[in-house]
Short mmCIF file of C-alpha atoms in Angstrom, two decimals:
data_model
loop_
_atom_site.label_atom_id
_atom_site.label_comp_id
_atom_site.label_asym_id
_atom_site.label_seq_id
_atom_site.Cartn_x
_atom_site.Cartn_y
_atom_site.Cartn_z
CA MET A 226 -14.51 2.03 7.45
CA THR A 227 -12.95 3.12 4.02
CA SER A 228 -9.77 0.95 3.17
CA VAL A 229 -6.52 2.69 3.63
CA PHE A 230 -5.50 2.29 0.11
CA GLN A 231 -9.03 3.80 -1.07
CA ARG A 232 -8.26 6.74 1.16
CA ALA A 233 -4.75 7.00 0.03
CA LEU A 234 -5.45 6.73 -3.88
CA GLY A 235 -8.55 8.76 -3.77
CA THR A 236 -10.16 8.86 -7.31
CA ASN A 237 -7.38 6.78 -8.78
CA PHE A 238 -8.66 3.79 -6.84
CA GLY A 239 -11.20 3.30 -9.63
CA ARG A 240 -8.35 2.97 -12.11
CA LEU A 241 -7.24 -0.29 -10.37
CA HIS A 242 -7.95 -3.69 -12.00
CA PRO A 243 -11.22 -4.80 -10.37
CA GLN A 244 -9.33 -7.65 -8.76
CA LEU A 245 -6.91 -5.17 -7.17
CA GLN A 246 -9.86 -2.92 -6.05
CA ARG A 247 -11.26 -5.84 -4.11
CA ARG A 248 -8.00 -6.74 -2.76
CA PHE A 249 -6.87 -3.41 -1.57
CA GLY A 250 -10.54 -2.48 -0.61
CA VAL A 251 -10.54 -4.79 2.34
CA ASP A 252 -11.69 -2.59 5.22
CA GLY A 253 -13.09 -4.83 7.97
CA ASP A 254 -16.79 -4.50 7.05
CA THR A 255 -17.50 -6.98 4.37
CA ASP A 256 -14.05 -8.57 4.29
CA VAL A 257 -11.86 -8.39 7.25
CA GLY A 258 -9.05 -10.10 5.46
CA CYS A 259 -7.43 -11.33 2.35
CA VAL A 260 -5.03 -14.20 2.31
CA GLY A 261 -2.60 -14.91 -0.54
CA THR A 262 -0.66 -18.07 -1.01
CA GLY A 263 1.72 -18.59 -4.04
CA ILE A 264 5.30 -18.93 -5.15
CA MET A 265 8.15 -16.48 -5.28
CA ASP A 266 9.89 -17.14 -8.61
CA ARG A 267 13.00 -15.48 -7.24
CA VAL A 268 14.04 -14.00 -3.87
CA TRP A 269 17.52 -12.12 -4.10
CA ARG A 270 19.79 -9.92 -2.28
CA GLY A 271 22.72 -7.48 -2.98
CA PRO A 272 26.44 -8.08 -2.18
CA ALA A 273 27.56 -10.58 0.43
CA PHE A 274 28.68 -7.97 2.83
CA ILE A 275 25.09 -6.80 3.42
CA ALA A 276 23.94 -10.20 4.44
CA PRO A 277 24.72 -9.45 8.24
CA PHE A 278 22.53 -6.34 8.13
CA LEU A 279 19.71 -8.39 6.38
CA ARG A 280 20.35 -10.83 9.27
CA LEU A 281 19.63 -8.40 11.92
CA GLY A 282 16.28 -7.59 10.35
CA THR A 283 15.15 -11.19 11.20
CA LEU A 284 14.90 -10.27 14.91
CA ARG A 285 11.99 -7.84 14.25
CA HIS A 286 10.63 -9.50 11.19
CA ILE A 287 11.76 -6.81 8.67
CA LEU A 288 14.25 -8.36 6.23
CA PHE A 289 16.17 -11.65 5.77
CA PRO A 290 19.43 -12.66 3.99
CA GLU A 291 18.35 -16.05 2.33
CA THR A 292 17.76 -16.24 -1.19
CA GLY A 293 16.30 -18.79 -3.69
CA VAL A 294 13.84 -19.66 -6.41
CA GLY A 295 10.43 -21.45 -6.18
CA ILE A 296 9.88 -20.34 -2.57
CA PRO A 297 6.41 -20.96 -1.31
CA PHE A 298 4.84 -17.56 0.04
CA THR A 299 1.98 -16.40 1.90
CA ILE A 300 0.67 -12.77 2.67
CA GLU A 301 -1.92 -11.80 5.16
CA ASN A 302 -3.74 -8.76 4.93
CA TYR A 303 -6.12 -7.90 7.90
CA ALA A 304 -8.05 -4.66 8.42
CA TYR A 305 -8.78 -3.35 11.88
CA ALA A 306 -8.78 -0.37 13.88
CA ASP A 307 -5.53 -0.18 15.98
CA SER A 308 -5.31 1.16 19.71
CA TYR A 309 -5.23 4.59 18.44
CA ARG A 310 -8.41 3.97 16.51
CA ARG A 311 -6.59 4.41 13.10
CA PRO A 312 -7.89 2.13 10.27
CA THR A 313 -5.13 -0.32 9.82
CA LEU A 314 -3.93 -2.95 7.11
CA THR A 315 -1.45 -5.80 7.97
CA PHE A 316 1.02 -6.94 5.46
CA VAL A 317 2.59 -10.00 6.87
CA ARG A 318 4.63 -11.88 4.16
CA THR A 319 6.13 -15.32 5.12
CA PHE A 320 8.58 -17.11 2.84
CA GLN A 321 9.41 -20.68 3.22
CA VAL A 322 13.19 -20.38 2.37
CA SER A 323 14.00 -23.84 3.02
CA THR A 324 12.45 -26.96 4.53
CA HIS A 325 13.35 -26.05 8.17
CA CYS A 326 13.32 -22.16 7.82
CA ARG A 327 10.54 -19.59 7.45
CA ARG A 328 11.14 -15.82 7.31
CA ARG A 329 8.49 -13.32 8.09
CA PHE A 330 8.28 -9.68 6.69
CA ASP A 331 5.85 -7.66 8.79
CA ALA A 332 4.35 -4.21 8.10
CA THR A 333 1.06 -2.48 9.00
CA MET A 334 -0.19 0.49 7.09
CA VAL A 335 -2.10 3.42 8.43
CA TYR A 336 -3.39 6.43 6.55
CA SER A 337 -2.34 9.87 7.77
CA PRO A 338 -5.26 12.31 6.98
CA GLN A 339 -3.31 15.18 8.24
CA ARG A 340 -0.45 14.62 5.74
CA GLN A 341 -2.55 12.55 3.14
CA VAL A 342 0.05 9.86 2.94
CA LEU A 343 -0.10 6.10 3.62
CA VAL A 344 2.50 5.21 6.32
CA ASP A 345 4.12 1.73 6.41
CA TYR A 346 5.38 0.82 9.88
CA LEU A 347 7.89 -1.99 9.42
CA GLY A 348 8.56 -4.86 11.95
CA THR A 349 7.00 -6.36 15.04
CA HIS A 350 7.68 -3.12 17.09
CA GLN A 351 7.03 -0.64 14.28
CA HIS A 352 10.58 0.93 14.76
CA LEU A 353 10.64 2.39 11.47
CA ALA A 354 7.80 4.41 9.54
CA VAL A 355 7.92 4.90 5.95
CA ASP A 356 5.76 7.28 3.82
CA LEU A 357 4.41 5.41 0.70
CA HIS A 358 3.64 7.19 -2.57
CA LEU A 359 0.97 5.18 -4.50
CA GLY A 360 0.02 5.34 -8.26
CA VAL A 361 -1.82 3.30 -10.95
CA ASP A 362 -0.16 2.59 -14.21
CA ALA A 363 -1.81 2.35 -17.62
CA THR A 364 -2.48 -1.48 -17.08
CA GLY A 365 -4.38 -0.89 -13.77
CA ALA A 366 -1.53 -2.22 -11.77
CA LEU A 367 -0.82 -0.75 -8.47
CA THR A 368 2.82 0.96 -7.89
CA ILE A 369 4.27 1.97 -4.75
CA ARG A 370 7.38 4.13 -4.12
CA SER A 371 8.68 4.62 -0.74
CA GLY A 372 9.53 8.07 0.61
CA ALA A 373 10.64 9.65 3.87
CA GLN A 374 11.61 7.32 6.64
CA ARG A 375 11.52 7.97 10.42
CA PHE A 376 12.65 5.84 13.59
CA ARG A 377 10.37 5.59 16.43
CA GLY A 378 9.82 9.04 17.90
CA GLY A 379 9.83 10.78 14.70
CA VAL A 380 13.69 10.89 14.24
CA PRO A 381 14.44 11.18 10.50
CA CYS A 382 16.49 8.14 9.17
CA PRO A 383 19.76 9.24 7.61
CA ALA A 384 19.75 8.71 3.72
CA ALA A 385 22.69 6.28 3.82
CA LEU A 386 20.61 3.99 6.18
CA THR A 387 17.43 3.99 4.13
CA GLY A 388 16.08 1.32 1.74
CA GLN A 389 14.16 2.75 -1.04
CA ALA A 390 11.53 0.42 -2.09
CA HIS A 391 9.67 -0.02 -5.54
CA LEU A 392 6.61 -2.21 -5.89
CA ARG A 393 4.33 -3.35 -8.53
CA GLU A 394 1.38 -5.59 -8.27
CA TRP A 395 -1.05 -6.61 -10.87
CA TYR A 396 -3.59 -8.98 -11.76
CA ASP A 397 -3.16 -11.65 -14.70
CA ASP A 398 -6.58 -12.27 -16.29
CA ARG A 399 -5.09 -15.08 -18.23
CA HIS A 400 -3.83 -17.12 -15.38
CA GLY A 401 -6.19 -15.90 -12.62
CA ARG A 402 -3.28 -14.77 -10.29
CA PHE A 403 -1.92 -11.74 -8.81
CA GLY A 404 1.54 -10.86 -9.67
CA ILE A 405 4.14 -8.87 -7.61
CA GLU A 406 7.62 -7.54 -7.92
CA VAL A 407 9.57 -5.69 -5.18
CA ARG A 408 12.81 -4.14 -5.33
CA VAL A 409 14.76 -2.39 -2.37
CA SER A 410 17.94 -0.46 -2.92
CA ASN A 411 20.13 1.98 -1.00
CA PRO A 412 21.65 5.13 -2.42
CA LEU A 413 25.25 4.12 -1.51
CA VAL A 414 25.22 0.21 -1.80
CA GLY A 415 22.81 -0.21 -4.65
CA PRO A 416 20.37 -3.24 -4.77
CA LEU A 417 19.73 -4.70 -1.27
CA PHE A 418 16.74 -7.10 -1.57
CA GLY A 419 13.93 -8.02 -3.71
CA TYR A 420 11.47 -10.71 -4.78
CA SER A 421 9.03 -11.45 -7.72
CA GLY A 422 6.25 -14.05 -8.12
CA SER A 423 2.63 -14.66 -8.29
CA PHE A 424 -0.30 -15.96 -5.89
CA THR A 425 -3.93 -16.33 -5.49
CA VAL A 426 -6.20 -15.07 -2.63
CA GLN A 427 -9.05 -16.01 -0.51
CA TYR A 428 -11.12 -13.43 1.34
CA VAL A 429 -12.00 -13.69 5.11
CA ARG A 430 -15.49 -12.27 5.80
CA SER A 431 -15.95 -10.30 8.84
CA ASP A 432 -18.52 -12.39 10.08
CA ARG A 433 -16.44 -15.54 9.76
CA ALA A 434 -13.32 -14.97 11.91
CA PRO A 435 -11.59 -12.20 14.13
CA VAL A 436 -8.19 -10.75 12.98
CA PRO A 437 -5.47 -13.12 14.04
CA ALA A 438 -3.41 -11.95 17.16
CA ALA A 439 -0.29 -13.29 15.25
CA VAL A 440 -0.40 -10.71 12.43
CA ARG A 441 -0.71 -7.53 14.87
CA PRO A 442 2.39 -5.79 15.86
CA LEU A 443 3.86 -6.36 19.45
CA ARG A 444 4.04 -2.64 19.89
CA GLU A 445 2.32 0.15 17.97
CA ASN A 446 3.91 3.59 17.04
CA PRO A 447 1.46 6.59 17.96
CA ARG A 448 3.04 8.78 15.38
CA ASP A 449 2.00 8.85 11.61
#
């Protein structure tokens, strides 16, 4: 299989830093997975009144209300074909927000050849589908901007309820680490949630281990 990021970026994939090309080139053939571990220098959220809404997100592993600095972090990217035979890449992020509390932020990404866009399904039950617009900046970093959002069944999500995400991921040659910065905002409320930090990765070869069941969604959305 060709990786979903390589499909979505097309010729721009070759402009990514070589380390990012390998990381986002995971396709299930040579490497079935890429597992990153590191530290989030900062995890933040917006005004206090949005905390209850973020807490609701914990029920489906989408968002969470906790904040902090120096938070241990893992990200699990595994490639497989889902039950609809679509090439899929997991994005399962785990934050150790306190000694006794871990929060997960789950997503699975599928490329839609009909619409030529990468679709991000959020949460354990893929209740929300988000179109992603990818780019590569002058430094070879990956940039992602979220676009149209739909509830399960294809119902458009009202703009007032959306979270507009901006992500930048790069590779630091000096320190041999990946860097990431994510910011989610709402057109009415303003900044909602975000994090920034760095991590290293290990690749899981396809002949060494299967895709863990724990990173797959509990229910798949047939629409892309």
